[in-house]
Amino acid sequence: MVIVEGLSLTLGEQKVLTSVDFCLNAGEHLGILGPNGAGKTSLLRLIAGDLKHQSGDVKVFGRSPHAMPLSERARQIAMLSQRPDFNFPFKIEEIIALGRYPFRGDKVSVDDLVWQIIEALELEPLVGRSILTLSGGERQRVHIARAIAQVWDLREPGLLLLDEPFSALDVAHQVTARRVLESMRQRLPLTLISVVHDLHGATRVFDQICLLGADGDQAGFGSPFELLSEDKLKAVYGVEVQALYFSDGQLAGHTARASQP
Amino acid sequence: MNSRVAGVCLVALWMLVFSLAVMTGSGIVDWADLLVSGTVSHQIVSEVRLPRALLASLLGGGLALAGASIQGVFRNPLADPALIGISGGAALFAASYLVIVPYSDFMLIGLSASAMLGGVLATGLVLLIGGRQTDVATLLLAGIAINAICLAGVGLLSFLAPEQRFRSVSFWALGSFNHVGWIDVFLGFVVLPGILRLMMLASVLDVLTLGDVEARHLGIQAKARRIEVILWAALITGVSVSLVGIIAFVGLIVPHWVRMTIGARHVLVLPFSMIAGALLLIAADWLSRWLIAPIELPVGIVTTLLGAPLFVVLVARWSRGVWL
C-alpha cells in the first residue's frame, strides 16, 4: 500500500506540490497526470525517496522511503527516470543486467532473467548492439527493460515508478510494454505508478488517477471514469477536451483542442 | 573481439615489449656477462633498464586504470587525470616541495606525499567549484581551469627556482623515467591499494555511468562512491607524478581503445586498461630513448604527441554527437 498524506514540497522559493493526498492499494496501477510543471516528476521522486518533503508523509508498504537504507530500498522500489543519458558503448543486455545490481549475490541467473525480459519486450533484434547506436525510442525500450529487471522476480511487495516511460515509443511497442507490465502485475506482488502525458488509454490502463493542477495542487484522485471527465480535464489543462468512444460504447480516450476565447 | 584471446595477446605483447625495453638501449650489453654480478652489463640491465621497465608498467597500468575510473564517474570518455586537475595539483605540490624543502634522504617520500596531497586538494577544489552542478561539463571545465592554474604555478616555480634546481623542476614536469632506480619502483608500489580498490569498484562504476539519480535507485550512494573513486585515482596519479612527472593522455587513450575493442563493462575495461597502459608506457619510454638518440626525450612529450591528436579527433566527434 502506498499512502501519501498532505504532501507538500517547496524547492527554493518555488512551491512544487501542495497538500497531495492519496492511498493506493497494493497491486494497483496509479497514473499521475497533469500539465507541464505540475510537479508530477517531483511527486514520483518523493515516493521513490529521492527528495525529502517539507510537510506531510509518504509511506510505501508501511515505511518511509526517504529513511530506508538505499540498498534495501533498491530491492523494493524501482524507478525509471526520464531518458537517462549514456556515453559509453554498453550492449543492451549489459544495461538491462544493471537492473539486477541490488540483487548481486542472490542465486538467480542474471543471464536467464535478462533473456526472459528481452523476449518479453521483443528486444531480440537489438541484442549485442551498443546503446549508442540506438534511436531514442529503442533506448527508451532498453531502459524500461532495465527498470523491469529490478522487479522481475519480486517475492516481497514491490513498487515500480515510471516517469513518462512511453514518450518515445511507437504504438506497437507501447502495447507490448503495457502488456508486459500488466502481466507482471498479475504475476507478482507489484504496485505501479506511472507519470504520463498521453490521455489515450488512461481509462483502460490505470486503476486510479492522481490529477495535479498547474500550480502543484491536487485536482483530484479517484478512478479514471470519475476524474477524466471533459469538464475536469478542461479545468486542469485549459483546453477543450472531448471523450472518444469505441463502437462498443467503451471509453477509448480523449482528444483536445484550444479553448475558444 | 573475444576478451580472453585479447587478454592473452595483450599480456604476450606486454612481455615482448618489456623484454625489448630491458634488452635494448644505448649501452652495449654483453649477454654472457648478464648474470655475473658487478659487470657493466649486469649493472645496466639490473640497475637501469629493469627498474625503469617495471615502473613504466606499474605506473602506465595505474594511470590507465585511474583514467578509466575517472571517466566512469564523470560519465565522460574525455576525462583524464591530467585534464581534470589531479596531475596539475600533484605537479604543483611536488614542484613546491622540490624548490622549498632542502635535500634530504627522505626527499622521494616527501615528494610523493606532497604530490598525492596536491592531487587530492586540486580534485577537492574542482569538486567544490563544479561539484554542485550535476552537469559533467562544468566539472571538466573546473578541472581544466585548476589544471591551468597549477601548471602556471609550476612554471613560476621553475622560473624562480635556484639555478641548480631549475633543470630538475622543468625536466620533471615533462615526465621522464631517466632517473628511475629501485627506490622509485618500491615507492611506485604505493599505487597497489588504489589499483585493487578501483578493481573492486568495477560494477559500481558500471551503475554510476547511468547517472547519480539512477545509481541511487539501484542502491548506490552515488556521491560518496564518486568521491572515493576520485580519491583513489588521485593517489595513483599523485604517486606517478611525484616519481616520473606528468605523463598525460595514457589515461585517455588506453580506456578509449579498450571500450572500442573489448567492451564497456568496467569488469573488463579496468584490467584491460591496466595491461594496455603498462604496454603503452613501456613502449613510449622505449621510443623516447630511440627517437632522437643519443638524446633522450621526456616520456611525457611522447605520450602527448601520441594522445593529443587523438584527443582532438575525439572532441571533433563529440561536437557531432558521436562519443566513441
XYZ file of C-alpha atoms in Angstrom:
585
model
C 0.000 0.000 0.000
C 1.298 3.483 -0.893
C -0.035 6.266 1.327
C 0.571 9.941 0.598
C -0.809 12.351 3.215
C -0.836 16.160 2.980
C 2.376 16.091 0.969
C 3.909 19.468 0.161
C 7.242 20.294 -1.454
C 8.977 23.626 -1.924
C 12.219 23.823 -3.903
C 13.915 27.153 -3.190
C 11.171 29.761 -3.413
C 9.091 27.611 -5.744
C 6.079 25.746 -4.390
C 6.140 22.477 -6.300
C 3.425 20.428 -4.597
C 0.679 21.441 -2.186
C -1.274 19.032 0.010
C -1.309 15.914 -2.131
C -3.266 13.018 -0.627
C -3.970 9.545 -1.863
C -3.978 5.929 -0.826
C -3.077 3.300 -3.386
C -3.762 -0.345 -2.666
C -1.049 -2.928 -3.267
C -1.238 -4.317 -6.791
C -2.946 -1.264 -8.285
C -1.665 0.891 -11.123
C -1.777 4.638 -10.477
C -1.464 7.199 -13.255
C -0.215 10.673 -12.347
C -1.454 13.235 -14.857
C -1.253 16.991 -15.108
C 0.131 19.827 -17.201
C 3.864 20.599 -17.596
C 5.412 21.850 -14.364
C 2.589 20.469 -12.193
C 5.100 18.539 -10.075
C 4.427 15.035 -11.424
C 8.096 14.011 -11.531
C 8.714 15.587 -8.100
C 5.834 13.563 -6.666
C 7.333 10.411 -8.175
C 10.760 11.260 -6.729
C 9.224 11.860 -3.291
C 7.615 8.430 -3.421
C 10.942 6.958 -4.588
C 12.675 8.574 -1.594
C 14.905 10.758 -3.780
C 13.519 14.011 -2.378
C 12.611 14.937 1.169
C 9.247 16.590 1.658
C 8.705 19.625 3.906
C 5.353 18.572 5.270
C 3.055 15.590 5.110
C 4.051 11.971 4.891
C 4.809 9.218 2.390
C 4.627 5.567 3.294
C 5.447 2.742 0.909
C 4.384 -0.623 2.326
C 4.419 0.942 5.785
C 7.854 2.545 5.580
C 9.137 5.997 4.755
C 11.170 5.554 1.530
C 13.470 8.513 2.266
C 14.515 6.922 5.564
C 15.152 3.449 4.128
C 18.777 2.377 3.542
C 19.498 2.720 -0.191
C 20.425 -0.926 -0.712
C 17.205 -2.084 0.962
C 15.100 0.468 -0.894
C 16.507 -0.618 -4.256
C 15.277 -4.169 -3.619
C 11.735 -2.894 -3.113
C 11.344 0.289 -5.183
C 12.490 0.622 -8.807
C 12.249 3.823 -10.780
C 12.720 4.693 -14.411
C 13.646 8.364 -14.807
C 13.070 10.363 -17.955
C 15.676 9.342 -20.549
C 18.941 8.699 -18.686
C 21.890 9.604 -20.930
C 24.580 7.105 -21.788
C 28.037 7.950 -23.079
C 29.677 4.519 -23.165
C 29.099 1.700 -25.655
C 27.379 -0.757 -23.316
C 25.490 -3.553 -25.060
C 21.759 -3.561 -24.414
C 21.876 -6.826 -22.462
C 24.592 -5.342 -20.215
C 22.394 -2.326 -19.471
C 19.371 -4.494 -18.651
C 21.584 -6.537 -16.306
C 22.424 -3.338 -14.369
C 18.859 -3.516 -13.039
C 19.930 -6.595 -11.089
C 22.672 -4.723 -9.186
C 20.648 -4.558 -5.922
C 20.346 -8.357 -6.040
C 24.013 -9.221 -6.685
C 24.912 -12.254 -4.650
C 21.423 -13.755 -4.978
C 21.360 -17.205 -6.515
C 19.448 -16.166 -9.613
C 20.958 -16.432 -13.079
C 21.132 -12.852 -14.315
C 21.646 -14.003 -17.914
C 18.462 -16.133 -17.875
C 16.450 -13.351 -16.290
C 17.761 -10.741 -18.730
C 16.932 -13.018 -21.649
C 13.369 -13.519 -20.369
C 12.894 -9.738 -20.297
C 14.448 -9.337 -23.761
C 11.973 -11.884 -25.125
C 9.017 -10.333 -23.304
C 9.772 -6.853 -24.624
C 10.713 -8.178 -28.088
C 14.212 -6.734 -27.885
C 15.933 -9.688 -29.600
C 16.903 -7.706 -32.742
C 18.833 -5.252 -30.571
C 20.873 -7.855 -28.644
C 24.610 -7.292 -28.999
C 24.188 -3.712 -30.162
C 25.717 -0.740 -28.365
C 23.217 1.642 -26.761
C 24.992 4.492 -28.573
C 23.843 3.136 -31.928
C 20.148 3.008 -30.978
C 17.371 5.503 -31.707
C 15.636 7.403 -28.894
C 12.700 5.009 -28.873
C 14.959 1.942 -28.846
C 16.986 3.395 -25.977
C 13.767 4.007 -24.044
C 12.735 0.373 -24.524
C 16.118 -0.756 -23.150
C 15.766 1.473 -20.100
C 12.221 0.176 -19.498
C 13.716 -3.329 -19.619
C 16.372 -2.304 -17.071
C 13.756 -0.934 -14.661
C 11.647 -4.062 -15.150
C 14.683 -6.260 -14.391
C 14.765 -4.743 -10.908
C 11.291 -6.108 -10.095
C 11.053 -9.094 -12.459
C 11.101 -11.774 -9.762
C 9.733 -9.921 -6.723
C 8.940 -12.070 -3.724
C 8.080 -9.245 -1.295
C 5.698 -6.406 -2.254
C 7.432 -4.028 -4.638
C 6.811 -0.720 -6.364
C 7.756 0.287 -9.900
C 7.760 4.010 -10.669
C 7.815 5.051 -14.320
C 8.354 8.640 -15.447
C 6.895 9.088 -18.921
C 8.000 5.588 -19.905
C 6.419 5.538 -23.348
C 7.076 9.102 -24.525
C 9.339 7.983 -27.401
C 7.679 4.641 -28.231
C 5.571 3.873 -31.284
C 2.094 2.461 -30.694
C 3.104 -1.149 -31.264
C 5.882 -1.024 -28.679
C 3.642 0.870 -26.254
C 1.154 -2.001 -26.482
C 3.918 -4.579 -25.909
C 5.384 -2.736 -22.923
C 1.938 -2.206 -21.366
C 1.123 -5.879 -21.854
C 4.352 -6.912 -20.099
C 3.701 -4.555 -17.188
C 0.146 -5.827 -16.854
C 1.269 -9.460 -16.863
C 3.888 -8.654 -14.208
C 1.198 -7.045 -12.080
C -0.883 -10.229 -12.334
C 2.095 -12.468 -11.592
C 3.936 -10.512 -8.867
C 3.145 -8.507 -5.711
C 3.814 -5.390 -7.780
C 2.292 -1.922 -7.489
C 2.809 0.524 -10.360
C 2.839 4.310 -10.527
C 3.308 5.999 -13.904
C 3.612 9.634 -14.870
C 2.055 10.092 -18.303
C 1.015 12.916 -20.579
C -0.931 10.830 -23.002
C -4.608 10.652 -22.079
C -5.195 7.919 -24.659
C -5.862 4.650 -22.958
C -5.591 6.125 -19.446
C -9.039 4.823 -18.636
C -8.097 1.267 -19.532
C -4.546 1.195 -18.146
C -4.882 2.760 -14.700
C -6.884 1.664 -11.687
C -6.545 5.097 -10.089
C -5.639 8.557 -11.320
C -3.959 11.389 -9.417
C -4.625 14.610 -11.292
C -2.337 17.535 -10.466
C -3.160 21.156 -11.250
C -0.761 23.597 -12.912
C 0.374 25.010 -9.546
C 1.079 21.646 -7.913
C -2.198 21.308 -6.031
C -4.179 18.122 -6.284
C -7.063 18.458 -8.724
C -8.399 15.058 -7.854
C -7.769 11.417 -7.008
C -10.020 8.567 -7.976
C -10.986 6.165 -10.708
C -10.292 7.200 -14.319
C -14.036 7.340 -15.033
C -14.556 9.874 -12.250
C -11.561 12.021 -12.987
C -11.133 12.038 -16.724
C -14.350 13.902 -17.391
C -14.333 16.571 -20.060
C -15.034 19.336 -17.521
C -12.315 18.256 -15.120
C -9.696 17.971 -17.860
C -10.685 21.353 -19.273
C -10.232 22.910 -15.812
C -6.766 21.358 -15.399
C -5.342 21.717 -18.909
C -7.237 24.835 -20.023
C -8.287 23.288 -23.327
C -11.472 21.765 -24.659
C -11.261 18.005 -24.200
C -13.599 15.583 -25.870
C -14.072 11.961 -24.891
C -13.805 9.353 -27.683
C -15.637 6.037 -27.590
C -15.135 2.681 -29.259
C -18.040 1.322 -31.299
C -18.985 -0.907 -28.341
C -19.507 2.180 -26.189
C -16.294 1.845 -24.130
C -14.263 4.977 -23.486
C -11.283 4.952 -25.876
C -9.503 8.165 -24.882
C -9.625 11.886 -25.286
C -8.809 14.475 -27.880
C -8.130 18.142 -27.214
C -8.344 21.485 -28.980
C -7.622 25.043 -27.851
C -10.425 26.680 -25.867
C -12.436 29.294 -27.695
C -11.864 32.787 -26.291
C 36.899 -9.303 -30.063
C 36.894 -12.303 -27.733
C 38.067 -10.891 -24.417
C 40.096 -13.956 -23.392
C 42.029 -14.043 -26.684
C 42.548 -10.278 -26.486
C 43.775 -10.598 -22.900
C 46.306 -13.310 -23.759
C 47.518 -11.340 -26.813
C 47.881 -8.169 -24.784
C 49.839 -9.853 -21.985
C 52.092 -11.542 -24.567
C 52.675 -8.207 -26.279
C 53.462 -6.546 -22.961
C 56.003 -9.281 -22.191
C 57.559 -8.816 -25.623
C 57.879 -5.042 -25.288
C 59.075 -5.425 -21.687
C 61.839 -7.777 -22.863
C 62.704 -5.425 -25.703
C 62.923 -2.471 -23.290
C 65.211 -4.443 -20.983
C 67.397 -5.915 -23.733
C 67.910 -2.892 -25.967
C 69.252 0.581 -25.354
C 72.191 2.897 -25.908
C 74.583 0.924 -23.680
C 76.105 -2.219 -25.175
C 75.245 -5.279 -23.152
C 77.356 -8.397 -23.262
C 74.814 -11.153 -22.704
C 77.474 -13.518 -21.409
C 78.101 -11.107 -18.505
C 74.466 -10.550 -17.753
C 74.267 -12.889 -14.803
C 77.725 -12.004 -13.491
C 77.340 -9.596 -10.628
C 79.494 -6.456 -10.783
C 79.850 -6.380 -14.576
C 78.749 -3.312 -16.552
C 76.182 -5.370 -18.497
C 74.663 -6.701 -15.291
C 74.533 -3.181 -13.865
C 72.900 -1.661 -16.975
C 70.163 -4.274 -17.014
C 69.533 -4.726 -13.287
C 70.072 -1.166 -12.071
C 68.812 0.893 -15.024
C 66.618 -0.914 -17.530
C 64.783 -3.377 -15.286
C 63.553 -0.875 -12.666
C 62.659 1.515 -15.467
C 60.567 -1.061 -17.337
C 58.926 -2.240 -14.119
C 57.985 1.280 -13.027
C 56.734 2.156 -16.519
C 54.488 -0.946 -16.369
C 53.219 -0.181 -12.883
C 52.534 3.499 -13.479
C 51.254 3.026 -17.032
C 48.802 0.434 -15.735
C 47.861 2.624 -12.784
C 47.348 5.771 -14.883
C 45.205 3.973 -17.454
C 43.135 2.404 -14.674
C 42.757 5.795 -12.953
C 41.722 7.337 -16.282
C 39.113 4.643 -16.942
C 37.694 5.055 -13.432
C 37.612 8.853 -13.641
C 35.817 8.605 -16.998
C 33.304 6.258 -15.392
C 32.448 8.579 -12.508
C 32.427 11.698 -14.676
C 30.364 9.778 -17.263
C 32.589 11.292 -19.871
C 35.062 9.423 -22.095
C 37.116 12.620 -22.470
C 38.065 12.866 -18.784
C 41.699 12.168 -17.912
C 43.554 12.743 -14.606
C 45.844 15.151 -16.447
C 42.876 17.087 -17.835
C 40.785 17.470 -14.701
C 43.310 18.932 -12.296
C 44.693 15.862 -10.490
C 48.031 15.856 -12.300
C 48.356 19.631 -12.183
C 47.760 19.763 -8.423
C 50.196 16.909 -7.857
C 52.803 18.607 -10.054
C 52.447 21.969 -8.281
C 52.828 20.481 -4.816
C 55.711 18.249 -5.847
C 57.463 21.164 -7.562
C 56.902 23.338 -4.464
C 58.387 20.596 -2.300
C 61.364 20.293 -4.626
C 62.049 24.027 -4.540
C 61.233 24.807 -0.900
C 62.377 21.783 1.128
C 66.139 21.229 1.441
C 67.548 17.992 0.057
C 67.396 15.037 2.433
C 67.398 11.243 2.389
C 63.616 11.288 2.641
C 63.261 13.512 -0.397
C 61.399 10.931 -2.530
C 58.927 10.045 0.193
C 58.220 13.726 0.895
C 57.877 14.389 -2.808
C 55.381 11.540 -3.249
C 53.350 12.556 -0.209
C 53.177 16.200 -1.277
C 52.201 15.202 -4.840
C 49.414 12.996 -3.517
C 48.231 15.810 -1.266
C 48.326 18.237 -4.200
C 46.333 15.843 -6.382
C 43.688 15.365 -3.696
C 43.476 19.104 -2.892
C 43.195 20.095 -6.561
C 40.481 17.475 -7.029
C 38.709 18.759 -3.913
C 38.834 22.268 -5.333
C 37.466 21.053 -8.657
C 34.598 19.291 -6.885
C 33.952 22.388 -4.758
C 33.734 24.614 -7.828
C 31.993 22.282 -10.224
C 30.616 19.543 -7.977
C 27.370 21.268 -7.063
C 26.338 21.187 -10.666
C 25.063 17.879 -11.938
C 26.384 18.885 -15.353
C 29.555 16.907 -16.024
C 30.884 19.533 -18.429
C 31.036 22.031 -15.534
C 33.235 19.661 -13.554
C 35.503 19.152 -16.536
C 35.794 22.886 -17.131
C 36.563 23.454 -13.446
C 39.261 20.769 -13.748
C 40.759 22.336 -16.806
C 40.858 25.751 -15.082
C 42.507 24.354 -11.928
C 44.972 22.411 -14.060
C 45.924 25.571 -15.932
C 46.459 27.473 -12.662
C 48.577 24.637 -11.231
C 50.729 24.378 -14.340
C 51.229 28.150 -14.303
C 52.398 27.715 -10.691
C 54.861 25.009 -11.789
C 56.124 27.369 -14.492
C 56.543 30.162 -11.956
C 58.471 27.862 -9.619
C 60.726 26.812 -12.492
C 61.378 30.478 -13.177
C 62.040 31.394 -9.550
C 63.884 28.219 -8.539
C 67.581 28.395 -7.736
C 69.741 27.578 -10.757
C 70.766 24.089 -9.647
C 67.162 23.004 -9.164
C 65.684 24.726 -12.176
C 66.517 21.962 -14.584
C 65.119 19.215 -12.358
C 61.813 21.049 -11.952
C 61.296 21.723 -15.645
C 62.542 18.345 -16.780
C 60.459 16.507 -14.173
C 57.315 18.474 -15.138
C 57.564 16.990 -18.636
C 57.695 13.428 -17.347
C 60.746 11.198 -17.524
C 61.982 7.760 -16.485
C 65.593 8.858 -16.904
C 66.493 8.834 -13.215
C 64.488 5.784 -12.139
C 66.012 3.310 -9.683
C 64.767 0.534 -7.410
C 63.699 3.007 -4.692
C 61.277 4.549 -7.219
C 59.900 1.100 -8.036
C 59.287 0.380 -4.354
C 57.583 3.742 -3.908
C 55.574 3.025 -7.043
C 54.002 0.039 -5.307
C 52.084 2.556 -3.145
C 49.588 2.664 -6.036
C 48.646 -1.002 -5.486
C 45.898 -0.417 -2.860
C 44.359 2.142 -5.241
C 44.508 -0.299 -8.148
C 42.958 -3.109 -6.106
C 40.165 -0.947 -4.662
C 39.249 0.505 -8.053
C 39.125 -3.032 -9.476
C 36.689 -3.939 -6.692
C 34.502 -0.981 -7.662
C 34.101 -2.142 -11.287
C 30.396 -2.996 -11.031
C 29.724 0.210 -9.065
C 31.358 2.168 -11.904
C 29.016 0.459 -14.385
C 25.999 1.663 -12.407
C 27.456 5.164 -11.914
C 27.609 5.624 -15.693
C 23.783 5.727 -15.568
C 23.979 8.947 -13.530
C 23.613 9.730 -9.840
C 19.819 9.540 -9.669
C 19.614 6.153 -11.395
C 22.555 4.870 -9.324
C 20.701 5.769 -6.124
C 17.646 3.905 -7.402
C 19.918 0.889 -7.746
C 21.124 1.228 -4.150
C 24.414 3.075 -4.587
C 25.481 6.148 -2.580
C 26.492 7.856 -5.796
C 28.219 10.925 -4.392
C 30.220 9.016 -1.780
C 31.362 6.386 -4.300
C 32.281 9.063 -6.838
C 34.435 10.885 -4.295
C 36.051 7.595 -3.279
C 36.938 6.761 -6.882
C 38.358 10.254 -7.428
C 40.488 9.967 -4.263
C 41.950 6.601 -5.293
C 42.637 7.965 -8.777
C 44.289 10.997 -7.150
C 46.516 8.669 -5.107
C 47.650 6.773 -8.200
C 48.190 9.942 -10.212
C 49.917 11.738 -7.330
C 52.403 8.917 -6.802
C 53.024 8.728 -10.531
C 53.593 12.480 -10.880
C 55.954 12.538 -7.902
C 58.085 9.719 -9.307
C 58.212 10.448 -13.028
C 56.382 13.736 -13.585
C 53.257 14.428 -15.601
C 52.500 11.753 -18.163
C 49.422 12.913 -19.971
C 46.960 11.052 -22.182
C 47.764 7.463 -21.079
C 44.567 7.617 -19.020
C 42.658 8.885 -22.052
C 43.908 6.817 -24.994
C 44.021 3.413 -23.344
C 40.494 3.161 -21.842
C 39.127 4.609 -25.061
C 40.772 1.850 -27.099
C 39.597 -0.805 -24.624
C 35.976 0.386 -24.769
C 36.034 0.353 -28.561
C 37.566 -3.104 -28.916
C 36.750 -5.127 -25.796
C 33.560 -3.605 -24.390
C 32.271 -1.043 -21.930
C 31.768 -3.086 -18.745
C 34.302 -1.949 -16.171
C 34.989 -5.504 -15.094
C 36.730 -5.734 -18.498
C 37.689 -2.073 -19.017
C 39.739 -1.825 -15.805
C 42.023 -4.882 -16.132
C 42.442 -4.440 -19.886
C 43.261 -0.757 -19.414
C 45.885 -1.742 -16.874
C 47.665 -4.163 -19.172
C 47.374 -1.887 -22.200
C 48.519 1.133 -20.132
C 51.574 -0.787 -18.964
C 52.298 -1.746 -22.556
C 51.823 1.795 -23.885
C 54.042 3.459 -21.299
C 56.898 0.966 -21.725
C 56.627 1.435 -25.487
C 56.525 5.241 -25.122
C 59.550 5.160 -22.819
C 61.395 2.881 -25.244
C 60.533 5.281 -28.087
C 61.664 8.267 -26.011
C 65.109 6.627 -25.804
C 65.337 5.949 -29.540
C 63.522 8.764 -31.354
C 66.401 11.263 -31.290
C 69.128 9.015 -29.802
C 71.518 9.571 -28.143
C 69.409 12.373 -26.628
C 66.556 11.049 -24.521
C 63.168 12.715 -24.892
C 60.968 13.207 -21.815
C 58.368 10.411 -21.999
C 55.540 12.889 -21.289
C 56.283 14.509 -24.650
C 55.966 11.154 -26.426
C 52.638 10.283 -24.755
C 51.329 13.785 -25.509
C 52.418 13.501 -29.145
C 50.538 10.199 -29.338
C 47.496 11.264 -27.304
C 46.835 14.893 -28.200
C 45.887 14.235 -31.862
C 43.511 11.504 -30.705
C 42.015 13.920 -28.188
C 41.424 16.439 -30.994
C 39.658 13.727 -33.030
C 37.530 12.758 -30.020
C 36.494 16.353 -29.330
C 35.604 16.806 -33.019
C 33.496 13.622 -32.907
C 31.922 14.763 -29.633
C 30.873 18.042 -31.226
C 28.999 15.974 -33.826
C 27.319 13.938 -31.097
C 29.463 10.821 -31.630
C 31.104 9.669 -28.433
C 33.043 6.538 -29.265
